[in-house]
Amino acid sequence: MAGGGAPAAKADEPQPHPPKDQLPNISYCITSPPPWPEAILLGFQHYLVMLGTTVLIPTALVPQMGGGYEEKAKVIQTILFVAGINTLLQTTFGTRLPAVIGASYTFVPTTISIILSGRFSDTSNPIDRFESIMRATQGALIVASILQIILGFSGLWRNVVRFLSPISAVPLVGLVGFGLYEFGFPGVAKCIEIGLPELLILVFVSQYLPHVIKSGKNVFDRFAVIFAVVIVWIYAHLLTVGGAYNGAAPTTQTSCRTDRAGIIGAAPWIRVPWPFQWGAPSFDAGEAFAMMMASFVALVESTGGFIAVSRYASATMLPPSILSRGVGWQGVAILISGLFGTGAGSSVSIENAGLLALTRVGSRRVVQIAAGFMIFFSILGKFGAVFASIPAPIIAALYCLFFAYVGAGGLSFLQFCNLNSFRTKFILGFSVFLGLSIPQYFNEYTAIKGYGPVHTGARWFNDMVNVPFSSEPFVAGAVAFFLDNTLHKKDSSIRKDRGKHWWDKFRSFKGDTRSEEFYSLPFNLNKYFPSV
């Protein structure tokens, strides 16, 4: 017995891994940029990765609106241009995290609802119909952006996030990644002979090859996306040119061929998108309310996205005031999307958060360079269209890795919680299970019936209920947040079980000196806009 106290721990007894509030083994953190040539290549890689969503959303929406290849190419250019501007704004004045702000799937059901509303059915000319619908989505997005602008800049969201603890962050951030499973292997399987080789080569180049060829320069794990995409894209092009799909079904041809996107021919050589390019926005109160609900769901999902990005950028946990500032600027991003007419709002790109984990480079400069590529290739339409015509199964294979990394980033917050507590087990298990089960019911019902479980005469009301309950991170995050803040919270031992004591120093901006290093505004703006 040492000094009459507890017996000293034996030297050979296994010790648990110590919790880390900053992720170790990151090559370049948020404030340390890599050398310029490497930074430019890494920025180009981020641009390639965000192209998937940028192309998939217009591919789904524009034909339903009545637009052809030319309209689709213009919408893709506009989304790219707006994403570049919004990413620069977010990395400079928002959270200052290396987060790409791109088009979001969360807004797609509401846009489809606007497309299906009866008021456009009497327009016979498809291009006129496309422009009318686009103007209606613009009006809805402009109004919906006000929600995030007010919640963010007024500090209201800061007061909500203060109640977030590691245990309620786990289901939220975890399902921000894992909840996108339907965009992973189902997308790969649309053309298995292209998608599967991409997935296998990506895993081999990023995880195995660095241990086989020890160059010490991190070339393979850092640029695995470029290696894998180039190899499989050439292979897919050879299959296309060789006539492998000549007699195939139209759906197979669309997924597998490298010449079927139809955007290279339709894209103009040079075109700068401008606000109100489709005409003056039209406003409808019901559609604006529905889009506002989608905006709120995107806000919750982006909160999880920002937390994941902060983890993989090797930054400390975001102080609530910084997260609130980022949300305000995301509201500005949705406003810009509405002004330019992208058809969908903006939120944090989850796939780019996963790319930070794969490359282990969380540098802000790299993502700002990526934003430069987005703006450059959106103006030089033909060159941008070449990269935008990468077959979708190749992108889906990348998603399998990136969404998994983000989900694992969410699980990593368990290190701050007491996993031997039954309270912890209940909150975690119940919230994750409902977060998967409720959206599964809503999505399955919609797929079979063609409309959601809430089906009244007011289409906007249906969207306000169906959209939030179809989002895995929204349901899981809301359930965990509610349970964590209502179940026996006052007990001091429970505070430790929740992991709340680990985040105490990040409750205010001045609570930890590192917050200033990572999150303070440029150009001495903190003096005029102090964070609390």
Short mmCIF file of C-alpha atoms in Angstrom, two decimals:
data_model
loop_
_atom_site.label_atom_id
_atom_site.label_comp_id
_atom_site.label_asym_id
_atom_site.label_seq_id
_atom_site.Cartn_x
_atom_site.Cartn_y
_atom_site.Cartn_z
CA MET A 1 0.00 0.00 0.00
CA ALA A 2 1.44 3.39 -1.00
CA GLY A 3 0.89 5.91 1.82
CA GLY A 4 -2.26 4.13 3.02
CA GLY A 5 -4.14 4.98 -0.23
CA ALA A 6 -5.47 2.73 -2.96
CA PRO A 7 -3.11 0.05 -4.25
CA ALA A 8 -0.86 1.31 -7.05
CA ALA A 9 -1.80 0.16 -10.54
CA LYS A 10 0.31 -2.73 -11.76
CA ALA A 11 2.73 -1.79 -14.52
CA ASP A 12 1.50 -4.56 -16.84
CA GLU A 13 -2.21 -3.73 -16.41
CA PRO A 14 -3.75 -2.44 -19.67
CA GLN A 15 -4.60 1.27 -19.60
CA PRO A 16 -7.44 2.84 -21.63
CA HIS A 17 -6.51 5.18 -24.47
CA PRO A 18 -6.46 8.76 -23.16
CA PRO A 19 -9.19 11.03 -24.65
CA LYS A 20 -7.91 13.79 -26.96
CA ASP A 21 -9.82 17.01 -27.54
CA GLN A 22 -7.73 17.54 -30.71
CA LEU A 23 -7.31 14.68 -33.17
CA PRO A 24 -3.63 13.63 -33.32
CA ASN A 25 -1.69 12.43 -36.42
CA ILE A 26 -3.08 15.15 -38.74
CA SER A 27 -0.33 16.24 -41.16
CA TYR A 28 -1.53 19.84 -41.63
CA CYS A 29 -4.04 21.35 -39.22
CA ILE A 30 -6.43 24.21 -39.91
CA THR A 31 -3.83 26.99 -39.66
CA SER A 32 -0.81 25.21 -41.20
CA PRO A 33 -0.99 25.10 -45.02
CA PRO A 34 0.99 22.51 -47.05
CA PRO A 35 3.52 23.71 -49.70
CA TRP A 36 1.81 25.45 -52.65
CA PRO A 37 2.13 22.65 -55.29
CA GLU A 38 0.70 20.11 -52.84
CA ALA A 39 -2.00 22.54 -51.66
CA ILE A 40 -3.14 23.15 -55.27
CA LEU A 41 -3.38 19.39 -55.98
CA LEU A 42 -5.25 18.79 -52.72
CA GLY A 43 -7.60 21.70 -53.56
CA PHE A 44 -8.29 20.16 -56.98
CA GLN A 45 -9.10 16.87 -55.23
CA HIS A 46 -11.70 18.65 -53.05
CA TYR A 47 -13.18 20.16 -56.22
CA LEU A 48 -13.45 16.69 -57.83
CA VAL A 49 -15.18 15.26 -54.74
CA MET A 50 -17.81 18.01 -54.44
CA LEU A 51 -18.72 17.58 -58.14
CA GLY A 52 -20.78 14.46 -57.33
CA THR A 53 -23.60 16.26 -55.52
CA THR A 54 -23.26 19.27 -57.85
CA VAL A 55 -24.08 17.05 -60.85
CA LEU A 56 -26.53 14.60 -59.23
CA ILE A 57 -28.99 17.26 -57.99
CA PRO A 58 -29.51 19.01 -61.41
CA THR A 59 -29.59 15.58 -63.11
CA ALA A 60 -32.54 14.66 -60.88
CA LEU A 61 -34.35 18.02 -60.96
CA VAL A 62 -33.83 19.74 -64.34
CA PRO A 63 -35.55 17.10 -66.57
CA GLN A 64 -38.59 17.14 -64.22
CA MET A 65 -38.72 20.94 -64.51
CA GLY A 66 -38.82 20.73 -68.31
CA GLY A 67 -35.19 21.69 -69.00
CA GLY A 68 -32.86 19.98 -71.47
CA TYR A 69 -29.09 19.40 -71.53
CA GLU A 70 -28.38 23.11 -72.00
CA GLU A 71 -30.40 24.10 -68.92
CA LYS A 72 -28.80 21.27 -66.92
CA ALA A 73 -25.30 22.51 -67.87
CA LYS A 74 -26.23 26.06 -66.84
CA VAL A 75 -27.63 24.91 -63.47
CA ILE A 76 -24.47 22.85 -62.78
CA GLN A 77 -22.34 25.91 -63.60
CA THR A 78 -24.47 28.08 -61.32
CA ILE A 79 -24.25 25.59 -58.40
CA LEU A 80 -20.46 25.43 -58.84
CA PHE A 81 -20.10 29.21 -58.97
CA VAL A 82 -22.28 29.72 -55.89
CA ALA A 83 -20.49 26.92 -53.99
CA GLY A 84 -17.15 28.62 -54.66
CA ILE A 85 -18.40 31.98 -53.33
CA ASN A 86 -20.08 30.40 -50.27
CA THR A 87 -17.04 28.28 -49.40
CA LEU A 88 -14.82 31.38 -49.49
CA LEU A 89 -17.28 33.28 -47.27
CA GLN A 90 -17.57 30.41 -44.76
CA THR A 91 -13.80 29.80 -44.53
CA THR A 92 -13.03 33.53 -44.22
CA PHE A 93 -15.86 34.99 -42.14
CA GLY A 94 -17.98 32.03 -40.93
CA THR A 95 -16.67 29.23 -38.71
CA ARG A 96 -13.29 29.56 -40.54
CA LEU A 97 -13.19 25.76 -40.72
CA PRO A 98 -12.06 24.03 -43.96
CA ALA A 99 -15.70 23.23 -44.81
CA VAL A 100 -16.97 23.17 -48.40
CA ILE A 101 -20.47 24.69 -48.67
CA GLY A 102 -22.23 23.00 -51.59
CA ALA A 103 -25.72 22.08 -52.80
CA SER A 104 -27.72 19.97 -50.33
CA TYR A 105 -29.98 16.93 -50.89
CA THR A 106 -32.12 18.10 -47.94
CA PHE A 107 -33.82 20.72 -50.14
CA VAL A 108 -34.55 18.34 -53.05
CA PRO A 109 -37.92 16.92 -51.80
CA THR A 110 -39.27 20.46 -51.32
CA THR A 111 -38.09 21.47 -54.82
CA ILE A 112 -39.77 18.34 -56.27
CA SER A 113 -42.93 19.34 -54.42
CA ILE A 114 -42.80 22.77 -56.13
CA ILE A 115 -42.29 21.02 -59.52
CA LEU A 116 -45.37 18.82 -58.93
CA SER A 117 -47.64 21.66 -57.79
CA GLY A 118 -50.45 22.20 -60.27
CA ARG A 119 -49.76 25.86 -61.02
CA PHE A 120 -47.16 25.11 -63.74
CA SER A 121 -49.07 22.40 -65.61
CA ASP A 122 -50.77 24.84 -68.03
CA THR A 123 -47.39 26.07 -69.41
CA SER A 124 -46.95 24.17 -72.68
CA ASN A 125 -43.42 25.31 -73.61
CA PRO A 126 -41.00 23.16 -71.51
CA ILE A 127 -38.33 25.91 -71.31
CA ASP A 128 -40.92 28.44 -70.06
CA ARG A 129 -42.07 25.84 -67.53
CA PHE A 130 -38.46 25.26 -66.41
CA GLU A 131 -37.91 28.99 -65.86
CA SER A 132 -41.23 29.43 -64.01
CA ILE A 133 -40.40 26.58 -61.61
CA MET A 134 -36.85 27.87 -61.11
CA ARG A 135 -38.22 31.31 -60.22
CA ALA A 136 -40.60 29.70 -57.70
CA THR A 137 -37.71 27.80 -56.02
CA GLN A 138 -35.72 31.06 -55.95
CA GLY A 139 -38.52 32.83 -54.08
CA ALA A 140 -38.86 29.96 -51.58
CA LEU A 141 -35.08 29.83 -50.96
CA ILE A 142 -34.78 33.60 -50.48
CA VAL A 143 -37.48 33.53 -47.78
CA ALA A 144 -36.10 30.30 -46.21
CA SER A 145 -32.62 31.81 -45.87
CA ILE A 146 -33.97 34.34 -43.34
CA LEU A 147 -34.42 31.54 -40.76
CA GLN A 148 -30.72 30.61 -40.60
CA ILE A 149 -29.58 34.25 -40.88
CA ILE A 150 -31.70 35.20 -37.84
CA LEU A 151 -30.90 32.07 -35.78
CA GLY A 152 -27.19 32.41 -36.53
CA PHE A 153 -26.43 36.11 -36.29
CA SER A 154 -28.79 36.80 -33.36
CA GLY A 155 -27.02 34.16 -31.27
CA LEU A 156 -30.19 32.08 -30.75
CA TRP A 157 -28.53 28.97 -32.18
CA ARG A 158 -25.59 29.56 -29.81
CA ASN A 159 -28.00 29.16 -26.87
CA VAL A 160 -29.26 25.84 -28.28
CA VAL A 161 -25.77 24.44 -28.98
CA ARG A 162 -24.64 25.22 -25.42
CA PHE A 163 -26.79 22.26 -24.30
CA LEU A 164 -25.02 19.88 -26.71
CA SER A 165 -22.76 17.34 -25.01
CA PRO A 166 -20.49 14.61 -26.44
CA ILE A 167 -23.22 12.00 -25.91
CA SER A 168 -25.82 13.93 -27.96
CA ALA A 169 -23.17 14.79 -30.59
CA VAL A 170 -22.47 11.09 -31.27
CA PRO A 171 -25.86 10.22 -32.92
CA LEU A 172 -26.00 13.60 -34.70
CA VAL A 173 -22.50 13.50 -36.25
CA GLY A 174 -22.55 9.71 -36.64
CA LEU A 175 -25.71 9.70 -38.73
CA VAL A 176 -24.67 12.79 -40.71
CA GLY A 177 -22.20 10.28 -42.23
CA PHE A 178 -23.82 6.83 -41.88
CA GLY A 179 -27.31 8.20 -42.68
CA LEU A 180 -26.25 8.77 -46.30
CA TYR A 181 -25.82 5.01 -46.88
CA GLU A 182 -28.31 5.04 -49.78
CA PHE A 183 -25.87 7.16 -51.82
CA GLY A 184 -23.04 4.63 -51.28
CA PHE A 185 -23.20 1.05 -52.56
CA PRO A 186 -26.62 1.37 -54.29
CA GLY A 187 -24.92 4.00 -56.48
CA VAL A 188 -21.88 1.75 -57.04
CA ALA A 189 -24.16 -1.14 -58.07
CA LYS A 190 -25.77 0.91 -60.89
CA CYS A 191 -22.65 0.02 -62.88
CA ILE A 192 -20.82 -2.58 -60.85
CA GLU A 193 -17.99 -3.10 -63.39
CA ILE A 194 -16.94 0.55 -62.88
CA GLY A 195 -18.05 1.26 -59.31
CA LEU A 196 -16.53 -1.81 -57.62
CA PRO A 197 -13.01 -1.44 -59.15
CA GLU A 198 -13.08 2.25 -58.07
CA LEU A 199 -13.94 1.26 -54.49
CA LEU A 200 -11.29 -1.49 -54.34
CA ILE A 201 -8.55 0.66 -55.93
CA LEU A 202 -9.38 3.58 -53.61
CA VAL A 203 -9.09 1.40 -50.49
CA PHE A 204 -5.92 -0.29 -51.76
CA VAL A 205 -4.15 2.96 -52.76
CA SER A 206 -5.13 4.87 -49.60
CA GLN A 207 -4.82 2.16 -46.93
CA TYR A 208 -2.48 -0.62 -48.15
CA LEU A 209 -0.08 0.92 -50.66
CA PRO A 210 1.53 3.43 -48.21
CA HIS A 211 2.63 0.44 -46.07
CA VAL A 212 3.95 -1.47 -49.10
CA ILE A 213 5.86 1.43 -50.72
CA LYS A 214 7.27 3.48 -47.86
CA SER A 215 8.27 6.69 -49.64
CA GLY A 216 7.81 8.82 -46.52
CA LYS A 217 6.04 11.48 -48.60
CA ASN A 218 2.39 10.39 -48.07
CA VAL A 219 1.82 10.50 -51.83
CA PHE A 220 -0.56 7.55 -52.08
CA ASP A 221 -2.82 8.16 -49.09
CA ARG A 222 -2.97 11.91 -49.74
CA PHE A 223 -3.77 11.73 -53.48
CA ALA A 224 -5.63 8.39 -53.53
CA VAL A 225 -8.75 10.01 -55.02
CA ILE A 226 -6.88 11.38 -58.06
CA PHE A 227 -5.07 8.04 -58.65
CA ALA A 228 -8.24 5.95 -58.36
CA VAL A 229 -10.53 8.26 -60.35
CA VAL A 230 -8.06 8.63 -63.25
CA ILE A 231 -7.41 4.86 -63.51
CA VAL A 232 -11.10 3.87 -63.45
CA TRP A 233 -12.24 6.80 -65.64
CA ILE A 234 -9.79 5.70 -68.39
CA TYR A 235 -10.99 2.09 -67.98
CA ALA A 236 -14.66 3.24 -68.23
CA HIS A 237 -13.82 5.28 -71.34
CA LEU A 238 -12.16 2.24 -72.97
CA LEU A 239 -15.30 0.17 -72.26
CA THR A 240 -17.46 2.92 -73.80
CA VAL A 241 -15.28 3.33 -76.92
CA GLY A 242 -14.92 -0.45 -77.29
CA GLY A 243 -18.70 -0.78 -77.63
CA ALA A 244 -19.28 -2.71 -74.37
CA TYR A 245 -22.59 -0.89 -73.80
CA ASN A 246 -23.85 -0.57 -77.38
CA GLY A 247 -26.83 -2.88 -76.90
CA ALA A 248 -27.34 -2.23 -73.17
CA ALA A 249 -30.49 -0.89 -71.51
CA PRO A 250 -30.85 2.93 -71.41
CA THR A 251 -30.38 3.04 -67.60
CA THR A 252 -27.13 1.05 -67.87
CA GLN A 253 -25.89 3.34 -70.64
CA THR A 254 -26.65 6.44 -68.53
CA SER A 255 -24.75 5.05 -65.51
CA CYS A 256 -21.80 3.40 -67.26
CA ARG A 257 -20.94 5.37 -70.40
CA THR A 258 -18.53 8.30 -70.18
CA ASP A 259 -20.29 10.19 -73.01
CA ARG A 260 -23.89 10.12 -71.77
CA ALA A 261 -24.04 13.06 -69.35
CA GLY A 262 -24.86 15.36 -72.29
CA ILE A 263 -23.29 18.36 -70.62
CA ILE A 264 -20.00 18.69 -72.53
CA GLY A 265 -21.78 19.49 -75.80
CA ALA A 266 -24.41 21.66 -74.10
CA ALA A 267 -22.04 23.68 -71.91
CA PRO A 268 -20.97 27.10 -73.23
CA TRP A 269 -17.23 27.85 -73.51
CA ILE A 270 -17.37 30.87 -71.21
CA ARG A 271 -20.34 31.98 -69.13
CA VAL A 272 -20.55 33.90 -65.86
CA PRO A 273 -23.72 33.09 -63.86
CA TRP A 274 -25.57 36.18 -62.61
CA PRO A 275 -28.37 36.84 -60.07
CA PHE A 276 -31.96 36.47 -61.37
CA GLN A 277 -30.69 34.84 -64.58
CA TRP A 278 -34.00 32.93 -64.92
CA GLY A 279 -36.11 36.08 -64.29
CA ALA A 280 -37.66 37.73 -61.22
CA PRO A 281 -38.38 35.26 -58.35
CA SER A 282 -42.02 34.38 -57.63
CA PHE A 283 -43.22 33.93 -54.04
CA ASP A 284 -45.73 31.48 -52.57
CA ALA A 285 -46.32 31.44 -48.79
CA GLY A 286 -46.85 27.67 -48.51
CA GLU A 287 -43.73 26.83 -50.53
CA ALA A 288 -41.70 29.33 -48.47
CA PHE A 289 -42.81 27.64 -45.21
CA ALA A 290 -41.94 24.19 -46.60
CA MET A 291 -38.51 25.42 -47.75
CA MET A 292 -38.00 27.02 -44.33
CA MET A 293 -38.49 23.63 -42.68
CA ALA A 294 -35.97 22.10 -45.11
CA SER A 295 -33.61 24.95 -44.17
CA PHE A 296 -34.01 24.08 -40.47
CA VAL A 297 -33.26 20.40 -41.15
CA ALA A 298 -30.17 21.45 -43.16
CA LEU A 299 -29.14 23.65 -40.22
CA VAL A 300 -29.21 20.68 -37.81
CA GLU A 301 -27.33 18.46 -40.30
CA SER A 302 -24.73 21.20 -40.90
CA THR A 303 -24.19 21.54 -37.14
CA GLY A 304 -23.11 17.88 -37.21
CA GLY A 305 -21.08 18.56 -40.37
CA PHE A 306 -19.21 21.48 -38.76
CA ILE A 307 -18.39 19.37 -35.68
CA ALA A 308 -17.02 16.58 -37.93
CA VAL A 309 -14.91 19.08 -39.91
CA SER A 310 -13.50 20.61 -36.69
CA ARG A 311 -12.46 17.10 -35.59
CA TYR A 312 -10.69 16.23 -38.85
CA ALA A 313 -9.05 19.65 -39.08
CA SER A 314 -7.44 18.85 -35.71
CA ALA A 315 -9.14 21.90 -34.20
CA THR A 316 -10.76 22.01 -30.78
CA MET A 317 -14.54 21.74 -30.35
CA LEU A 318 -16.31 24.78 -31.84
CA PRO A 319 -17.40 27.34 -29.21
CA PRO A 320 -21.21 27.83 -29.55
CA SER A 321 -20.77 31.46 -30.67
CA ILE A 322 -18.54 30.35 -33.60
CA LEU A 323 -21.02 27.64 -34.64
CA SER A 324 -23.79 30.25 -34.53
CA ARG A 325 -21.71 32.60 -36.71
CA GLY A 326 -21.18 29.79 -39.22
CA VAL A 327 -24.93 29.13 -39.32
CA GLY A 328 -25.56 32.83 -40.02
CA TRP A 329 -23.19 32.70 -42.98
CA GLN A 330 -24.83 29.48 -44.14
CA GLY A 331 -28.10 31.43 -44.21
CA VAL A 332 -26.31 33.94 -46.46
CA ALA A 333 -25.24 30.95 -48.62
CA ILE A 334 -28.89 29.88 -49.03
CA LEU A 335 -29.81 33.50 -49.88
CA ILE A 336 -27.09 33.56 -52.60
CA SER A 337 -28.38 30.18 -53.90
CA GLY A 338 -31.85 31.74 -54.14
CA LEU A 339 -30.61 34.89 -55.89
CA PHE A 340 -28.63 32.95 -58.52
CA GLY A 341 -31.21 30.16 -58.94
CA THR A 342 -29.55 26.82 -58.14
CA GLY A 343 -32.77 24.85 -57.50
CA ALA A 344 -31.56 23.73 -54.05
CA GLY A 345 -30.15 25.36 -50.92
CA SER A 346 -26.64 25.05 -49.50
CA SER A 347 -25.14 23.22 -46.53
CA VAL A 348 -21.85 21.66 -45.39
CA SER A 349 -20.53 19.10 -47.90
CA ILE A 350 -20.22 15.86 -45.94
CA GLU A 351 -18.10 14.12 -48.60
CA ASN A 352 -15.47 16.87 -48.37
CA ALA A 353 -15.39 16.45 -44.57
CA GLY A 354 -14.58 12.77 -45.21
CA LEU A 355 -11.82 13.76 -47.65
CA LEU A 356 -10.14 15.75 -44.85
CA ALA A 357 -9.92 12.46 -42.92
CA LEU A 358 -8.55 10.47 -45.88
CA THR A 359 -5.81 12.99 -46.72
CA ARG A 360 -5.17 14.00 -43.07
CA VAL A 361 -4.89 17.56 -44.32
CA GLY A 362 -7.28 19.91 -42.52
CA SER A 363 -5.80 23.12 -43.89
CA ARG A 364 -8.09 26.09 -44.51
CA ARG A 365 -5.99 27.23 -47.48
CA VAL A 366 -6.54 23.94 -49.34
CA VAL A 367 -10.33 24.37 -49.22
CA GLN A 368 -10.03 28.03 -50.28
CA ILE A 369 -7.98 26.87 -53.30
CA ALA A 370 -10.77 24.32 -54.02
CA ALA A 371 -13.26 27.23 -53.97
CA GLY A 372 -11.06 28.96 -56.57
CA PHE A 373 -11.27 25.85 -58.79
CA MET A 374 -15.09 25.83 -58.41
CA ILE A 375 -15.39 29.45 -59.59
CA PHE A 376 -12.79 28.99 -62.38
CA PHE A 377 -14.41 25.85 -63.86
CA SER A 378 -17.93 27.26 -63.50
CA ILE A 379 -16.98 30.17 -65.77
CA LEU A 380 -15.00 28.02 -68.28
CA GLY A 381 -18.02 25.81 -68.91
CA LYS A 382 -16.56 23.26 -71.35
CA PHE A 383 -13.57 22.40 -69.14
CA GLY A 384 -15.77 22.10 -66.06
CA ALA A 385 -18.18 19.87 -68.00
CA VAL A 386 -15.38 17.39 -68.77
CA PHE A 387 -14.87 16.69 -65.05
CA ALA A 388 -18.61 16.85 -64.37
CA SER A 389 -19.16 13.95 -66.79
CA ILE A 390 -17.34 11.43 -64.55
CA PRO A 391 -19.77 8.44 -64.33
CA ALA A 392 -21.89 8.52 -61.15
CA PRO A 393 -20.81 5.03 -59.87
CA ILE A 394 -17.20 6.33 -59.57
CA ILE A 395 -18.44 9.15 -57.31
CA ALA A 396 -20.64 6.73 -55.31
CA ALA A 397 -17.55 4.59 -54.61
CA LEU A 398 -15.82 7.66 -53.14
CA TYR A 399 -18.88 8.28 -50.96
CA CYS A 400 -18.56 4.79 -49.41
CA LEU A 401 -15.27 5.88 -47.86
CA PHE A 402 -16.00 9.54 -47.07
CA PHE A 403 -19.40 9.09 -45.41
CA ALA A 404 -17.91 6.22 -43.37
CA TYR A 405 -15.11 8.50 -42.13
CA VAL A 406 -17.60 11.20 -41.05
CA GLY A 407 -19.75 8.60 -39.25
CA ALA A 408 -16.64 7.29 -37.48
CA GLY A 409 -15.77 10.88 -36.53
CA GLY A 410 -19.12 11.02 -34.73
CA LEU A 411 -18.44 7.74 -32.92
CA SER A 412 -15.06 9.11 -31.77
CA PHE A 413 -16.85 11.44 -29.29
CA LEU A 414 -17.70 8.33 -27.26
CA GLN A 415 -14.17 8.64 -25.82
CA PHE A 416 -15.49 11.46 -23.58
CA CYS A 417 -18.56 9.50 -22.33
CA ASN A 418 -18.97 6.76 -19.71
CA LEU A 419 -19.91 3.71 -21.76
CA ASN A 420 -20.58 1.66 -18.61
CA SER A 421 -23.54 3.89 -17.71
CA PHE A 422 -27.00 2.51 -18.54
CA ARG A 423 -28.21 6.09 -19.14
CA THR A 424 -25.54 6.46 -21.84
CA LYS A 425 -26.46 3.11 -23.39
CA PHE A 426 -30.18 4.01 -23.50
CA ILE A 427 -29.68 7.48 -25.05
CA LEU A 428 -27.19 6.21 -27.63
CA GLY A 429 -29.03 3.06 -28.61
CA PHE A 430 -32.52 4.55 -28.69
CA SER A 431 -31.58 7.71 -30.63
CA VAL A 432 -29.48 5.86 -33.25
CA PHE A 433 -32.14 3.17 -33.69
CA LEU A 434 -34.98 5.68 -34.14
CA GLY A 435 -32.69 7.80 -36.34
CA LEU A 436 -32.46 4.86 -38.75
CA SER A 437 -35.93 3.40 -38.28
CA ILE A 438 -38.23 6.45 -38.60
CA PRO A 439 -36.66 7.80 -41.85
CA GLN A 440 -36.68 4.24 -43.24
CA TYR A 441 -40.48 4.13 -42.72
CA PHE A 442 -41.01 7.58 -44.27
CA ASN A 443 -38.75 6.90 -47.26
CA GLU A 444 -40.19 3.41 -47.89
CA TYR A 445 -43.75 4.75 -47.70
CA THR A 446 -42.89 7.53 -50.16
CA ALA A 447 -41.19 5.09 -52.57
CA ILE A 448 -44.24 2.77 -52.63
CA LYS A 449 -47.12 5.28 -52.58
CA GLY A 450 -45.48 8.24 -54.33
CA TYR A 451 -46.27 10.54 -51.39
CA GLY A 452 -45.29 10.68 -47.71
CA PRO A 453 -47.21 9.28 -44.69
CA VAL A 454 -48.56 12.81 -43.98
CA HIS A 455 -50.77 13.38 -47.01
CA THR A 456 -53.23 16.26 -46.67
CA GLY A 457 -54.57 18.68 -49.28
CA ALA A 458 -51.91 21.24 -48.30
CA ARG A 459 -48.72 20.10 -50.04
CA TRP A 460 -46.58 22.60 -48.10
CA PHE A 461 -47.81 21.17 -44.76
CA ASN A 462 -47.00 17.62 -45.91
CA ASP A 463 -43.43 18.71 -46.68
CA MET A 464 -43.06 20.43 -43.29
CA VAL A 465 -43.68 17.07 -41.57
CA ASN A 466 -42.30 14.56 -44.07
CA VAL A 467 -38.93 16.25 -44.77
CA PRO A 468 -37.63 16.38 -41.13
CA PHE A 469 -38.71 12.80 -40.38
CA SER A 470 -36.95 11.56 -43.53
CA SER A 471 -33.57 12.86 -42.28
CA GLU A 472 -31.56 10.36 -40.21
CA PRO A 473 -29.27 12.89 -38.46
CA PHE A 474 -32.19 15.22 -37.69
CA VAL A 475 -34.25 12.49 -35.98
CA ALA A 476 -31.29 10.92 -34.13
CA GLY A 477 -29.86 14.31 -33.09
CA ALA A 478 -33.24 15.63 -31.88
CA VAL A 479 -34.02 12.46 -29.86
CA ALA A 480 -30.54 12.35 -28.27
CA PHE A 481 -30.58 16.10 -27.52
CA PHE A 482 -34.00 15.88 -25.84
CA LEU A 483 -33.20 12.76 -23.77
CA ASP A 484 -29.77 14.01 -22.72
CA ASN A 485 -31.18 17.30 -21.45
CA THR A 486 -34.21 15.85 -19.64
CA LEU A 487 -33.01 12.55 -18.09
CA HIS A 488 -31.69 13.09 -14.49
CA LYS A 489 -29.42 15.87 -15.71
CA LYS A 490 -28.80 17.53 -12.32
CA ASP A 491 -26.78 14.66 -10.80
CA SER A 492 -23.03 15.57 -10.77
CA SER A 493 -21.91 12.03 -11.69
CA ILE A 494 -24.23 12.12 -14.74
CA ARG A 495 -22.52 15.30 -15.92
CA LYS A 496 -19.29 13.26 -16.17
CA ASP A 497 -21.12 10.35 -17.84
CA ARG A 498 -22.32 12.76 -20.55
CA GLY A 499 -18.75 13.98 -21.14
CA LYS A 500 -19.92 17.55 -20.54
CA HIS A 501 -16.89 18.38 -18.34
CA TRP A 502 -14.62 17.82 -21.37
CA TRP A 503 -16.35 20.58 -23.32
CA ASP A 504 -16.67 23.11 -20.45
CA LYS A 505 -13.63 25.06 -21.57
CA PHE A 506 -15.12 25.52 -25.06
CA ARG A 507 -18.46 26.93 -23.80
CA SER A 508 -17.16 30.45 -24.42
CA PHE A 509 -14.70 31.79 -26.99
CA LYS A 510 -12.26 32.98 -24.32
CA GLY A 511 -12.43 29.71 -22.35
CA ASP A 512 -9.49 28.15 -24.24
CA THR A 513 -6.59 29.98 -25.90
CA ARG A 514 -6.65 27.62 -28.90
CA SER A 515 -10.13 28.89 -29.92
CA GLU A 516 -8.56 32.22 -30.84
CA GLU A 517 -5.91 30.50 -32.96
CA PHE A 518 -8.45 28.45 -34.93
CA TYR A 519 -11.59 30.58 -35.07
CA SER A 520 -10.77 34.31 -34.74
CA LEU A 521 -11.80 36.52 -37.68
CA PRO A 522 -9.24 37.90 -40.16
CA PHE A 523 -8.29 41.58 -40.67
CA ASN A 524 -8.66 42.27 -36.92
CA LEU A 525 -12.46 42.02 -37.31
CA ASN A 526 -12.78 40.39 -33.86
CA LYS A 527 -12.44 43.88 -32.41
CA TYR A 528 -15.69 44.95 -34.12
CA PHE A 529 -17.49 41.57 -34.02
CA PRO A 530 -16.33 39.97 -30.75
CA SER A 531 -17.15 36.30 -30.15
CA VAL A 532 -18.56 35.42 -26.73
#
